[in-house]
mmCIF file of C-alpha atoms in Angstrom:
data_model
loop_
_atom_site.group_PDB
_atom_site.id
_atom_site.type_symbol
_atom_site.label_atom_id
_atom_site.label_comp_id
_atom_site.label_asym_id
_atom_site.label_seq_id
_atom_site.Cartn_x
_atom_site.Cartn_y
_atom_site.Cartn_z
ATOM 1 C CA UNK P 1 -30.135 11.794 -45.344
ATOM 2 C CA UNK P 2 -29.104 13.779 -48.569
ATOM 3 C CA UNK P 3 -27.364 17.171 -48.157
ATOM 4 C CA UNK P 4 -27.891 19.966 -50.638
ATOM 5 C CA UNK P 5 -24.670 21.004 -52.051
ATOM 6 C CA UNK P 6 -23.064 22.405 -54.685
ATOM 7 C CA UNK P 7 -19.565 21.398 -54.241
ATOM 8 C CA UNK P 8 -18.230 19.164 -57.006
ATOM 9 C CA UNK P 9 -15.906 16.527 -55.497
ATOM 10 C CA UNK P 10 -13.168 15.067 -57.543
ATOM 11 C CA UNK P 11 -12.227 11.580 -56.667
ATOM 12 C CA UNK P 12 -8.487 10.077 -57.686
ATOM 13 C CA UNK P 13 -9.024 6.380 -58.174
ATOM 14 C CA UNK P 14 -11.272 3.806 -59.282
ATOM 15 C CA UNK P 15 -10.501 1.229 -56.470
ATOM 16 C CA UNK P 16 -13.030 0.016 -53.689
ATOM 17 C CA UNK P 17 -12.473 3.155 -51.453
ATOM 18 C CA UNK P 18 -12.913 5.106 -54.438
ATOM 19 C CA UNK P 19 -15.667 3.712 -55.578
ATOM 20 C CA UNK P 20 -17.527 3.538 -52.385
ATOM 21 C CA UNK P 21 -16.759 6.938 -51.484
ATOM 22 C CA UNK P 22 -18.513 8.218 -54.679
ATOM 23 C CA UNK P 23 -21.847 6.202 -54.112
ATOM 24 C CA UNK P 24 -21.408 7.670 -49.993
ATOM 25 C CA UNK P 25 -21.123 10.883 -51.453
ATOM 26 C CA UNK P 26 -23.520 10.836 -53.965
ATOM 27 C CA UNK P 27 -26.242 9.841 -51.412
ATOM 28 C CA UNK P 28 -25.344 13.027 -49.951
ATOM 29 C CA UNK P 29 -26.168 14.970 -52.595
ATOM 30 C CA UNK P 30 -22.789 15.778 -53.780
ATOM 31 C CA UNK P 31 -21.770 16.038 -57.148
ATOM 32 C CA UNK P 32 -18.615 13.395 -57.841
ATOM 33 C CA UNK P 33 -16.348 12.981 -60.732
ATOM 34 C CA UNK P 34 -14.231 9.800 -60.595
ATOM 35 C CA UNK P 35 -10.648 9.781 -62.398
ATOM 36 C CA UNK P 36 -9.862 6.449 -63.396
ATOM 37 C CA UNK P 37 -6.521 5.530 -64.356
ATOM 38 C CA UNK P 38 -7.994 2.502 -65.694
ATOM 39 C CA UNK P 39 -5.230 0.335 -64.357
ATOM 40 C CA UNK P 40 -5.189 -2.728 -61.595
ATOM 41 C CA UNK P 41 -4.605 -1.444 -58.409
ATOM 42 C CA UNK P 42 -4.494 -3.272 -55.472
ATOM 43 C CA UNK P 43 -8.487 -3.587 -55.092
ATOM 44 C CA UNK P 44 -7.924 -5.600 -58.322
ATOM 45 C CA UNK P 45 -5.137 -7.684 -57.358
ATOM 46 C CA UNK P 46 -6.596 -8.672 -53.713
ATOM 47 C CA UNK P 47 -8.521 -11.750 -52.197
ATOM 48 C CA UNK P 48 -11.839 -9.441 -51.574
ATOM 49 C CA UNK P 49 -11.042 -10.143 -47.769
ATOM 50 C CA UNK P 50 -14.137 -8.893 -45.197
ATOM 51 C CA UNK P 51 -12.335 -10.624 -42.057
ATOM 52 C CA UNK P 52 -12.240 -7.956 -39.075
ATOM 53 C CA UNK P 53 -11.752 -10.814 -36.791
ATOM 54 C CA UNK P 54 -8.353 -12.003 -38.571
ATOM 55 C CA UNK P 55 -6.928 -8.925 -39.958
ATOM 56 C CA UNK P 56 -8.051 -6.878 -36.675
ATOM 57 C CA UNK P 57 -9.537 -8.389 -33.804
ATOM 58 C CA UNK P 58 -6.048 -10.860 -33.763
ATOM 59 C CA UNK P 59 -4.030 -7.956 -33.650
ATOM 60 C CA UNK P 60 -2.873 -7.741 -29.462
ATOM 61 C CA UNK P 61 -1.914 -3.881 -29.731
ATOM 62 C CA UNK P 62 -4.737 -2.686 -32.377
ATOM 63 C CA UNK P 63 -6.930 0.217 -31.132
ATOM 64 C CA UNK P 64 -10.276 -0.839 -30.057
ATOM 65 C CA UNK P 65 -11.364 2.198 -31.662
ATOM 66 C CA UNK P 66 -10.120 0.694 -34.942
ATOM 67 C CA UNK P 67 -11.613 -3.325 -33.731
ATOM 68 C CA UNK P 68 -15.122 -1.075 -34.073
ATOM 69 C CA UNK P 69 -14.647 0.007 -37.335
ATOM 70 C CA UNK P 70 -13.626 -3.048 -39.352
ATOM 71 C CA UNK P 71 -16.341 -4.639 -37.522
ATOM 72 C CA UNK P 72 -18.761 -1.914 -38.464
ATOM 73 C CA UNK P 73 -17.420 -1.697 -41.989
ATOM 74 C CA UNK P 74 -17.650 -5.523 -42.247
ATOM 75 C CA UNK P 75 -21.882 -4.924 -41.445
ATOM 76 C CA UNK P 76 -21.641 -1.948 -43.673
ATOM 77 C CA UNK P 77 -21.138 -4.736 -46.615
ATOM 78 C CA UNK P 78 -24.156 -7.007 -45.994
ATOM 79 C CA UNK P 79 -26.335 -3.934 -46.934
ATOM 80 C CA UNK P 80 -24.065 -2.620 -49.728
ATOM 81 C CA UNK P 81 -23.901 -6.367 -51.367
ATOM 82 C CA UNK P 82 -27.531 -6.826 -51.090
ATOM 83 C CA UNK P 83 -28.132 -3.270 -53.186
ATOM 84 C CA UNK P 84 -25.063 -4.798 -55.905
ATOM 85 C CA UNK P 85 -26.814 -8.046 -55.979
ATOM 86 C CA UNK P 86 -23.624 -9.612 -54.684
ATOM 87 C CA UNK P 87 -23.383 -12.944 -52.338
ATOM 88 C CA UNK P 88 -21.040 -12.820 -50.027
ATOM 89 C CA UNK P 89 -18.457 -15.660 -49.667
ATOM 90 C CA UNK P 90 -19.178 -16.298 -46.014
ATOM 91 C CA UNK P 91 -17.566 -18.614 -43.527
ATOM 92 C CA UNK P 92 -13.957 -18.984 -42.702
ATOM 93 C CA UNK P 93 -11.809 -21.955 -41.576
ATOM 94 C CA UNK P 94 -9.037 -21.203 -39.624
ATOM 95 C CA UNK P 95 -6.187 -23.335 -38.318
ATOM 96 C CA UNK P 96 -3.432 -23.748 -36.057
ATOM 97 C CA UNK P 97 -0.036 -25.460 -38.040
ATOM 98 C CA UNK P 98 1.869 -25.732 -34.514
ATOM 99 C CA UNK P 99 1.594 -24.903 -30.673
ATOM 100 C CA UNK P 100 1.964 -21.387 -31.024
ATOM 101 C CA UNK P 101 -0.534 -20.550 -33.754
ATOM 102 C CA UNK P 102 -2.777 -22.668 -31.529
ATOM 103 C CA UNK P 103 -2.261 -20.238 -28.561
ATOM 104 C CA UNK P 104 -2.679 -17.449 -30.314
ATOM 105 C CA UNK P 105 -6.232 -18.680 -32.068
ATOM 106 C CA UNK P 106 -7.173 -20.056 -28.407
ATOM 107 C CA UNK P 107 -6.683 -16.489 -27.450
ATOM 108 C CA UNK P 108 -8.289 -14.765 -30.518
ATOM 109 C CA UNK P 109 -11.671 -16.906 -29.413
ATOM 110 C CA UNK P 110 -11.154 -14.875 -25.837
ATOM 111 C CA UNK P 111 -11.413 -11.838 -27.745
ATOM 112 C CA UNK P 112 -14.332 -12.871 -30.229
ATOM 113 C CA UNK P 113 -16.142 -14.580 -27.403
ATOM 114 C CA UNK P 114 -16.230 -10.791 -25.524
ATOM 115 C CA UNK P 115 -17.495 -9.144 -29.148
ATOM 116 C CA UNK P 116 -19.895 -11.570 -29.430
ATOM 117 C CA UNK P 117 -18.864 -12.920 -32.396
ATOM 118 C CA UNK P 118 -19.051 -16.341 -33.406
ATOM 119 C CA UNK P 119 -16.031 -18.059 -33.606
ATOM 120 C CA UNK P 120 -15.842 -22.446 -32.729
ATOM 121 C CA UNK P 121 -13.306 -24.511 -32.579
ATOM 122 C CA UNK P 122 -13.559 -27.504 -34.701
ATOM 123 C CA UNK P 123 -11.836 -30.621 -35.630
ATOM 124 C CA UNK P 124 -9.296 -30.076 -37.824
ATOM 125 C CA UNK P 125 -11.057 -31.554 -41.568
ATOM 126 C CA UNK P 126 -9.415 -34.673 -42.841
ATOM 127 C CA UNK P 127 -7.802 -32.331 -46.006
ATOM 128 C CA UNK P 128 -6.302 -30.345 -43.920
ATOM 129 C CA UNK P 129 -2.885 -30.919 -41.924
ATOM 130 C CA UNK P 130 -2.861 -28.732 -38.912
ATOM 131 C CA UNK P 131 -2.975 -28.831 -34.981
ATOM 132 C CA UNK P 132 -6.381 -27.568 -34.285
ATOM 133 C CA UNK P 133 -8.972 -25.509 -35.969
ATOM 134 C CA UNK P 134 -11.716 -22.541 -35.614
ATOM 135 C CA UNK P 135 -15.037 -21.736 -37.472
ATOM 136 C CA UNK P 136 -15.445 -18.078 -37.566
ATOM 137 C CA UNK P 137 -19.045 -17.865 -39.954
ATOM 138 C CA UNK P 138 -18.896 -14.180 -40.133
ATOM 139 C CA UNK P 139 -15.437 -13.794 -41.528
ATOM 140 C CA UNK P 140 -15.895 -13.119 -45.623
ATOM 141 C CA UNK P 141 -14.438 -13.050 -48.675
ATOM 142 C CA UNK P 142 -15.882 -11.017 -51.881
ATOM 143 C CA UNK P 143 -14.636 -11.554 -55.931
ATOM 144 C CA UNK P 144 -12.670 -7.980 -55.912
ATOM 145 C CA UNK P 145 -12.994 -7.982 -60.213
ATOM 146 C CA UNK P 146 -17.000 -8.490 -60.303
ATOM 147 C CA UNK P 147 -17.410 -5.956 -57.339
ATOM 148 C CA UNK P 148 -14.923 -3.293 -58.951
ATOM 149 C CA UNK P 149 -17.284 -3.571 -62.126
ATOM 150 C CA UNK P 150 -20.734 -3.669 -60.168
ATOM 151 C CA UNK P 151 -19.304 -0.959 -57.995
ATOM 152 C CA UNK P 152 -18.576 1.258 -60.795
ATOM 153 C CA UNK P 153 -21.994 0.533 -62.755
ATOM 154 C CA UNK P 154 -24.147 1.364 -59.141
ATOM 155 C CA UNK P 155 -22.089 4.732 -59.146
ATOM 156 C CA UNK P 156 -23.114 5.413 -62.443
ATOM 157 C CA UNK P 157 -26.712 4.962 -62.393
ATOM 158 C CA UNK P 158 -26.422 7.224 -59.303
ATOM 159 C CA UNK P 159 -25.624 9.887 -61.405
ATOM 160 C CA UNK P 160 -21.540 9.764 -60.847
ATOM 161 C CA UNK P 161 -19.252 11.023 -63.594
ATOM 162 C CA UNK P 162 -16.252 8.598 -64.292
ATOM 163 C CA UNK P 163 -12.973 10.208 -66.133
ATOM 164 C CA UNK P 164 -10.940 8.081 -67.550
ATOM 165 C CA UNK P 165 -7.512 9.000 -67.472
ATOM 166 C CA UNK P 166 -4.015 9.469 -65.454
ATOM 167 C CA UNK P 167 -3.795 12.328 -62.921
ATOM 168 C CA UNK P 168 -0.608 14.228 -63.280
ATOM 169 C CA UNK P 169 -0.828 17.106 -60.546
ATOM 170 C CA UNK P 170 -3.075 18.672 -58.497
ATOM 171 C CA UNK P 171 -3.948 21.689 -57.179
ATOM 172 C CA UNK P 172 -6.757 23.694 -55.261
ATOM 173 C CA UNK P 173 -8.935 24.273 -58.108
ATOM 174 C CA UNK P 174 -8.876 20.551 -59.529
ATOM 175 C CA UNK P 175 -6.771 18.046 -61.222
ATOM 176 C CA UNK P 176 -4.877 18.223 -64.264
ATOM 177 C CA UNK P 177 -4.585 14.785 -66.780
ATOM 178 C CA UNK P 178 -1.491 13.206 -68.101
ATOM 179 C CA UNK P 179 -2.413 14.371 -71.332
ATOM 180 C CA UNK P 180 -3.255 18.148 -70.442
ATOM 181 C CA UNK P 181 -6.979 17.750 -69.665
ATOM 182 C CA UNK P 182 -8.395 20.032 -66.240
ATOM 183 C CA UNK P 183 -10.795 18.870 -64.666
ATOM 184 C CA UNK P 184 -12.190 21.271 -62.189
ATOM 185 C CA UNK P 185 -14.408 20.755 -58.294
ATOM 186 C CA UNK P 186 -13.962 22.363 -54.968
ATOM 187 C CA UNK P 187 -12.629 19.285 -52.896
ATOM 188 C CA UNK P 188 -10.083 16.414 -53.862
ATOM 189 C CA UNK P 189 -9.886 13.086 -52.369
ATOM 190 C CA UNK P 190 -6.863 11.240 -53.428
ATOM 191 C CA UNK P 191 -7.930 7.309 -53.195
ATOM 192 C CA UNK P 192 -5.391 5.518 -55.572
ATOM 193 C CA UNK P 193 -3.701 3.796 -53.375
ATOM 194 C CA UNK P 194 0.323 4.138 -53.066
ATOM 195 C CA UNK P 195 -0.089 5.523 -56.901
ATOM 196 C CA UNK P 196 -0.990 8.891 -55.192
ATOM 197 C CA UNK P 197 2.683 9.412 -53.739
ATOM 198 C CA UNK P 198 3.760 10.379 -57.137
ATOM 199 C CA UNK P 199 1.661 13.671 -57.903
ATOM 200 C CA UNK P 200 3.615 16.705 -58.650
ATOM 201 C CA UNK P 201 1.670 18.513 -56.511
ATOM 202 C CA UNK P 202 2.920 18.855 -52.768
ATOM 203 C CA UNK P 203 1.069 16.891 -50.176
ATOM 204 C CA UNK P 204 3.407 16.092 -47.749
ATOM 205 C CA UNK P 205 1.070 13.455 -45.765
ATOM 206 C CA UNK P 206 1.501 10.882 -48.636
ATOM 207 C CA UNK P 207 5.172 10.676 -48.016
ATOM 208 C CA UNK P 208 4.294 8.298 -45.224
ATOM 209 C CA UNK P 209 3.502 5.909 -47.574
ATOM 210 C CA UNK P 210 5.038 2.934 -48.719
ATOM 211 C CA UNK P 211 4.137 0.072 -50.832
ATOM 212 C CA UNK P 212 4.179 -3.449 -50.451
ATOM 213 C CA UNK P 213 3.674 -6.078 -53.379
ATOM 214 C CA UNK P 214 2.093 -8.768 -52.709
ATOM 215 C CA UNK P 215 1.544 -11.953 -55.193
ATOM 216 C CA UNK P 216 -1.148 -14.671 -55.181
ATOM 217 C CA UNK P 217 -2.098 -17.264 -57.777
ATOM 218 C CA UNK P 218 -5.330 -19.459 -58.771
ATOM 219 C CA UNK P 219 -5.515 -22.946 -59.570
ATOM 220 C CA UNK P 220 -8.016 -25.664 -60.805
ATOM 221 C CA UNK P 221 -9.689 -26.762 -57.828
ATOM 222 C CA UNK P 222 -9.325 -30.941 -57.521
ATOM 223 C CA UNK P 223 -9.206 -30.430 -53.995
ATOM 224 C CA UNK P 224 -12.207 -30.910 -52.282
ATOM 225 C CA UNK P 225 -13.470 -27.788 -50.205
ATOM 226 C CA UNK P 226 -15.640 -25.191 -50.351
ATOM 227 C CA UNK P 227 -15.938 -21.535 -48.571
ATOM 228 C CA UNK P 228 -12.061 -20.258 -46.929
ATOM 229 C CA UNK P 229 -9.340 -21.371 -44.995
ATOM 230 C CA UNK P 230 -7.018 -19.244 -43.069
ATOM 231 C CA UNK P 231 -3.611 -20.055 -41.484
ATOM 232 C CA UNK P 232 -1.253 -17.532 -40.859
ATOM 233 C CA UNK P 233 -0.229 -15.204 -44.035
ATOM 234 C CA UNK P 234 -2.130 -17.786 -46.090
ATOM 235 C CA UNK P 235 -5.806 -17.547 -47.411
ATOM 236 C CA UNK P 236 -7.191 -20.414 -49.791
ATOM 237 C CA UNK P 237 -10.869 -19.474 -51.149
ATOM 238 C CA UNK P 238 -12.865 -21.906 -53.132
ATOM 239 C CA UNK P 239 -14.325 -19.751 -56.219
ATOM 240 C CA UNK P 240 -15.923 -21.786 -58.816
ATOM 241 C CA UNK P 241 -13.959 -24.416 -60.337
ATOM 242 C CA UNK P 242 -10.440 -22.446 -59.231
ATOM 243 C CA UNK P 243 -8.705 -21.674 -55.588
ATOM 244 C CA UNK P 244 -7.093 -18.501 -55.349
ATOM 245 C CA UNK P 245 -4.308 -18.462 -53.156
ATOM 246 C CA UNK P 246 -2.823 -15.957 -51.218
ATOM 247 C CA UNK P 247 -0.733 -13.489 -50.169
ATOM 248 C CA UNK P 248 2.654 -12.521 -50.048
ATOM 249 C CA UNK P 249 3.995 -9.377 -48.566
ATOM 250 C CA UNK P 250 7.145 -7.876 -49.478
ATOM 251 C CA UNK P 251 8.774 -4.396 -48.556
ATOM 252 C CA UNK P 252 11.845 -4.908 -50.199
ATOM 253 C CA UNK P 253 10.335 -5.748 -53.801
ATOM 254 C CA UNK P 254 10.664 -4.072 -57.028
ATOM 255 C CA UNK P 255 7.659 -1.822 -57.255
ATOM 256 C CA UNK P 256 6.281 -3.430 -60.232
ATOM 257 C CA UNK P 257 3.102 -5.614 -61.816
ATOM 258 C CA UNK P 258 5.919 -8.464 -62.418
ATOM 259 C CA UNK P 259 5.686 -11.770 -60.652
ATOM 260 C CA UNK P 260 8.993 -12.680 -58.808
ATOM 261 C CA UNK P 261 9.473 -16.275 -58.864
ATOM 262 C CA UNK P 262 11.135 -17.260 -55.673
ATOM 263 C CA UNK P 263 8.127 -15.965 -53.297
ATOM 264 C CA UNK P 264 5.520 -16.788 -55.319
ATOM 265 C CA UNK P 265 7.220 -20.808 -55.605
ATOM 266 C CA UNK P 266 7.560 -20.295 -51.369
ATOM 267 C CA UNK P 267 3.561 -19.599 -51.161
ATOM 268 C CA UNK P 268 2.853 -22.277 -52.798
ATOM 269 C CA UNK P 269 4.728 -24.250 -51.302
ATOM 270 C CA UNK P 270 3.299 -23.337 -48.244
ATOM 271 C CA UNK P 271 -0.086 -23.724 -49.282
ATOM 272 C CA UNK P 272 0.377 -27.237 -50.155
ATOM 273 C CA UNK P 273 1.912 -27.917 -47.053
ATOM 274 C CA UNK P 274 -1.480 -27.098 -45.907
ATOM 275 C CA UNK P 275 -3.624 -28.826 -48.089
ATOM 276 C CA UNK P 276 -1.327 -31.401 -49.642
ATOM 277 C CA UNK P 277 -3.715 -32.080 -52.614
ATOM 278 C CA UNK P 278 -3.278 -28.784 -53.861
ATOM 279 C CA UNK P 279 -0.142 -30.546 -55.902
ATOM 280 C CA UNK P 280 -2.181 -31.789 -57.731
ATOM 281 C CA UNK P 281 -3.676 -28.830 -59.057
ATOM 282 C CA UNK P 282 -2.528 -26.638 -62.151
ATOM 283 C CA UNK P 283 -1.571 -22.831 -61.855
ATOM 284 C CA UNK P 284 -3.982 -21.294 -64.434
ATOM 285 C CA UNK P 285 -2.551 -17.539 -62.932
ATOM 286 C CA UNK P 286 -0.882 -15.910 -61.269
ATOM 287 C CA UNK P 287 -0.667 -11.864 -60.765
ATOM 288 C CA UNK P 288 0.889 -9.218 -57.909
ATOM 289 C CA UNK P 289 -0.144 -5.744 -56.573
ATOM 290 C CA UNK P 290 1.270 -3.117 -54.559
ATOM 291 C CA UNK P 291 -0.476 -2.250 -51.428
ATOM 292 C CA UNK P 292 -0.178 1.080 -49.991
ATOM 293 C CA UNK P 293 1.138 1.022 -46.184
ATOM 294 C CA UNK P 294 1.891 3.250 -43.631
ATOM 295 C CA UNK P 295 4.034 3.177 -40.714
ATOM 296 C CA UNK P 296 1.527 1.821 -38.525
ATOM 297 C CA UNK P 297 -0.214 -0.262 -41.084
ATOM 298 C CA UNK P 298 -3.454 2.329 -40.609
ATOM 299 C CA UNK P 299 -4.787 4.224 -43.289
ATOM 300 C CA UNK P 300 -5.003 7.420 -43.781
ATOM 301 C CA UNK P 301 -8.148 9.337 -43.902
ATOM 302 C CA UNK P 302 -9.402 12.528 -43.356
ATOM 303 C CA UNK P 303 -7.604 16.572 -44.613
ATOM 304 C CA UNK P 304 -4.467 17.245 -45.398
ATOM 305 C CA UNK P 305 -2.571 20.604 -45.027
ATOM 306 C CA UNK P 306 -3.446 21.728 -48.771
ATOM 307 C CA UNK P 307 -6.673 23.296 -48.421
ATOM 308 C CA UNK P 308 -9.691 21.297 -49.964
ATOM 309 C CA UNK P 309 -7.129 18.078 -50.528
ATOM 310 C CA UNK P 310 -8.292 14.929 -48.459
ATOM 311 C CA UNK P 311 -6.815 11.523 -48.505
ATOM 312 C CA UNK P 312 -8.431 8.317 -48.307
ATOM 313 C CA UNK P 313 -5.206 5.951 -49.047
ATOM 314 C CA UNK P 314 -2.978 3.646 -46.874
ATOM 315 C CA UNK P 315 -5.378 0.544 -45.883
ATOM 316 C CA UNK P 316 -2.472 -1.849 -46.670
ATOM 317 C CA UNK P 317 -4.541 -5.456 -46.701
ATOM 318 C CA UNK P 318 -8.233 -4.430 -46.499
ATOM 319 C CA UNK P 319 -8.800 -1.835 -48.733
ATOM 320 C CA UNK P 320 -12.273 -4.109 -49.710
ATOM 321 C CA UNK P 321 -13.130 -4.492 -45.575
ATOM 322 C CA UNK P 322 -12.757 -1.148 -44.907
ATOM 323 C CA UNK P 323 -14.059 0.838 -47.928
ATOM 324 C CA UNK P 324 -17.356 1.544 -46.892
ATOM 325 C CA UNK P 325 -16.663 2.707 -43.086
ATOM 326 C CA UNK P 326 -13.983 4.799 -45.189
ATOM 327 C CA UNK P 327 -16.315 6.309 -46.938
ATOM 328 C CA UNK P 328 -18.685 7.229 -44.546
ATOM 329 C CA UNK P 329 -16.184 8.989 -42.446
ATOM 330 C CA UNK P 330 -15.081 11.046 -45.570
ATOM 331 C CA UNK P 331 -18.614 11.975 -45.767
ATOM 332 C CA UNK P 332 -19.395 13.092 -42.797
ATOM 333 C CA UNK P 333 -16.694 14.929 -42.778
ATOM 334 C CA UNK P 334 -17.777 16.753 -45.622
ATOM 335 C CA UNK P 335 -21.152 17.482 -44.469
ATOM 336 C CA UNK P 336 -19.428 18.105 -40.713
ATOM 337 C CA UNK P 337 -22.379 15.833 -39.180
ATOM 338 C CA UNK P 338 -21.459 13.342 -36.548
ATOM 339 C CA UNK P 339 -17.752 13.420 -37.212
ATOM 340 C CA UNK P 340 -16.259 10.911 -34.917
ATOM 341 C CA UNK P 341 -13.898 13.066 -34.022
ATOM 342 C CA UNK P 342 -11.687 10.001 -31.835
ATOM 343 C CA UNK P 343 -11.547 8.126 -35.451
ATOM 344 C CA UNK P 344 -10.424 10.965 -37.125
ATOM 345 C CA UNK P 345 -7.546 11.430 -34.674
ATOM 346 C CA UNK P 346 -6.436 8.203 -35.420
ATOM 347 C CA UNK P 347 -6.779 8.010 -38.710
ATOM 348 C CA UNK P 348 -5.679 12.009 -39.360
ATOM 349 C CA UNK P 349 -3.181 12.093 -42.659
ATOM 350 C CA UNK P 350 -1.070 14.815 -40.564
ATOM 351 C CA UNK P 351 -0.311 12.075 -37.794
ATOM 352 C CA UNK P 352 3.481 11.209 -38.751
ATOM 353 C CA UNK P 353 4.603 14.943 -39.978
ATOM 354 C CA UNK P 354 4.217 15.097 -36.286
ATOM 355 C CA UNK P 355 7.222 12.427 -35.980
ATOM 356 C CA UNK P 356 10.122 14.367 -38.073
#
């Protein structure tokens, strides 16, 4: 359903939540200018995980409010890679390397098995060194640099106005450029990721944020699988003649696009422990990102205390998952038409100014 409106909406960032916030918001009938920085943010630098059932679902204390939306947000992307022309990477391997990952996947089936979700245990494949293994066929994977560009095209054709350049500050009437430009709109939505911390403009919600680098690397694929593996921090997913392997996740690290060595050499050293004949396979790159976090690793969507200013930041590992459920909250929102008001609680910007 498209909304008549007037209001001119001014998105900060060019990442998947940005991105999928301007198509959402487009189909309502908003105008949207994107400002793109036109640097790699952490939708660049990621795996492309869709894997509510990992990143959520495993997750003992996580809201069951919050279960629903990564699992919505997760259907949300069949439809939204069917209009990009996408295919998925679907299908996920996941396995145990000792007794207690083992209880903990035996107890992550529980939970699937009550979602209805399909999740099997398997025999561990001969490639492989583990304890015992899972099939979970919904759990997927997207490439995060062909979406970003087919993301930003689809916006585009939908009538969306990209700006490319730095935002410096911000203020009720619209953003102002590192290099002096205005651009004017009635509403803001900062969606850059931890970059938005560093406006000169006061929004004291972003303060809650904190970033966390994380490094991954590709090499030439002589092993011999296909689709994704899981097992604990690690994810190994078979893309063309490469394997992209990931993540690290580090508080303490220099916040920059540098790679550091020492855990980079420790993930891949993991990974091989994994799949052994991944030593046998060249590093043909390697790269790192900062994700933004928050205190309790949920994002943060919804108003802040400057009037008109909304944030759509903080989704620490799954910006990609949970960009389009993002979106849709923002928008209805917006329009103030079936707000779930319970997820906005949860997800409010304002919820640790509450904690000082």
């Amino acid at each position: 359903m498209a909304y008549c409106s007037s209001r001119h909406v001014l998105i900060i960032g060019a990442g998947p939540v940005g991105l999928c916030t301007g198509l959402e918001l487009r189909r309502l009938g908003f105008k949207v200018t994107i400002i793109d920085a036109g640097i790699r943010g952490a939708g660049w630098a990621s795996g492309g995980m869709l894997a509510p059932l990992y990143e959520f679902v495993a997750e003992p204390d996580m809201p069951p409010i919050l279960v629903n939306f990564a699992l919505k947000s997760a259907l949300l992307w069949q439809t939204l890679a069917s209009d990009l022309n996408v295919a998925l990477q679907t299908g996920m391997i996941i396995v145990a390397r000792d007794r207690r990952e083992q209880a903990h996947l035996d107890w992550l089936s529980t939970q699937a098995q009550a979602l209805n979700y399909p999740m099997q245990a398997i025999a561990v494949p001969d490639f492989l060194l583990g304890c015992g293994a899972y099939s979970a066929k919904d759990e997927a994977s997207l490439d995060p640099r062909t979406v970003l560009r087919l993301l930003k095209l689809a916006f585009l054709e939908r009538g969306g106005i990209c700006v490319k350049g730095m935002a410096a500050a911000i203020s009720t009437q619209g953003v102002t450029l590192t290099d002096g430009t205005f651009v004017g709109g009635d509403l803001i939505i900062v969606a850059n990721g931890y970059a938005g911390s560093c406006f000169g403009f006061s929004i004291s919600e972003l303060n809650s944020l904190r970033p966390v680098k994380g490094q991954m690397a590709r090499v030439g694929k002589q092993a011999d699988f296909k689709g994704a593996i899981r097992a604990g921090r690690l994810y190994l997913l078979a893309r063309e003649d490469t394997i992209v392997i990931g993540a690290t996740s580090d508080q303490n690290a220099c916040v920059t696009d540098e790679i550091d060595l020492e855990p980079l050499a420790d993930l891949l050293q993991e990974a091989t422990h994994l799949l052994p004949n991944l030593s046998q396979c060249p590093v043909i790159e390697a790269w790192s990102g900062i994700r933004p976090d928050t205190p309790d690793h949920r994002p943060l969507v919804g108003p802040t205390r400057c009037d008109g200013v909304y944030l759509a930041s903080g989704t620490y590992r799954n910006g990609w998952l949970l960009a389009p459920a993002i979106a849709q909250l923002l928008g209805a929102q917006l329009v103030e038409h079936d707000i779930d008001f319970a997820l906005q609680s949860l997800l409010a910007p304002s919820r640790f100014l509450f904690d000082r």
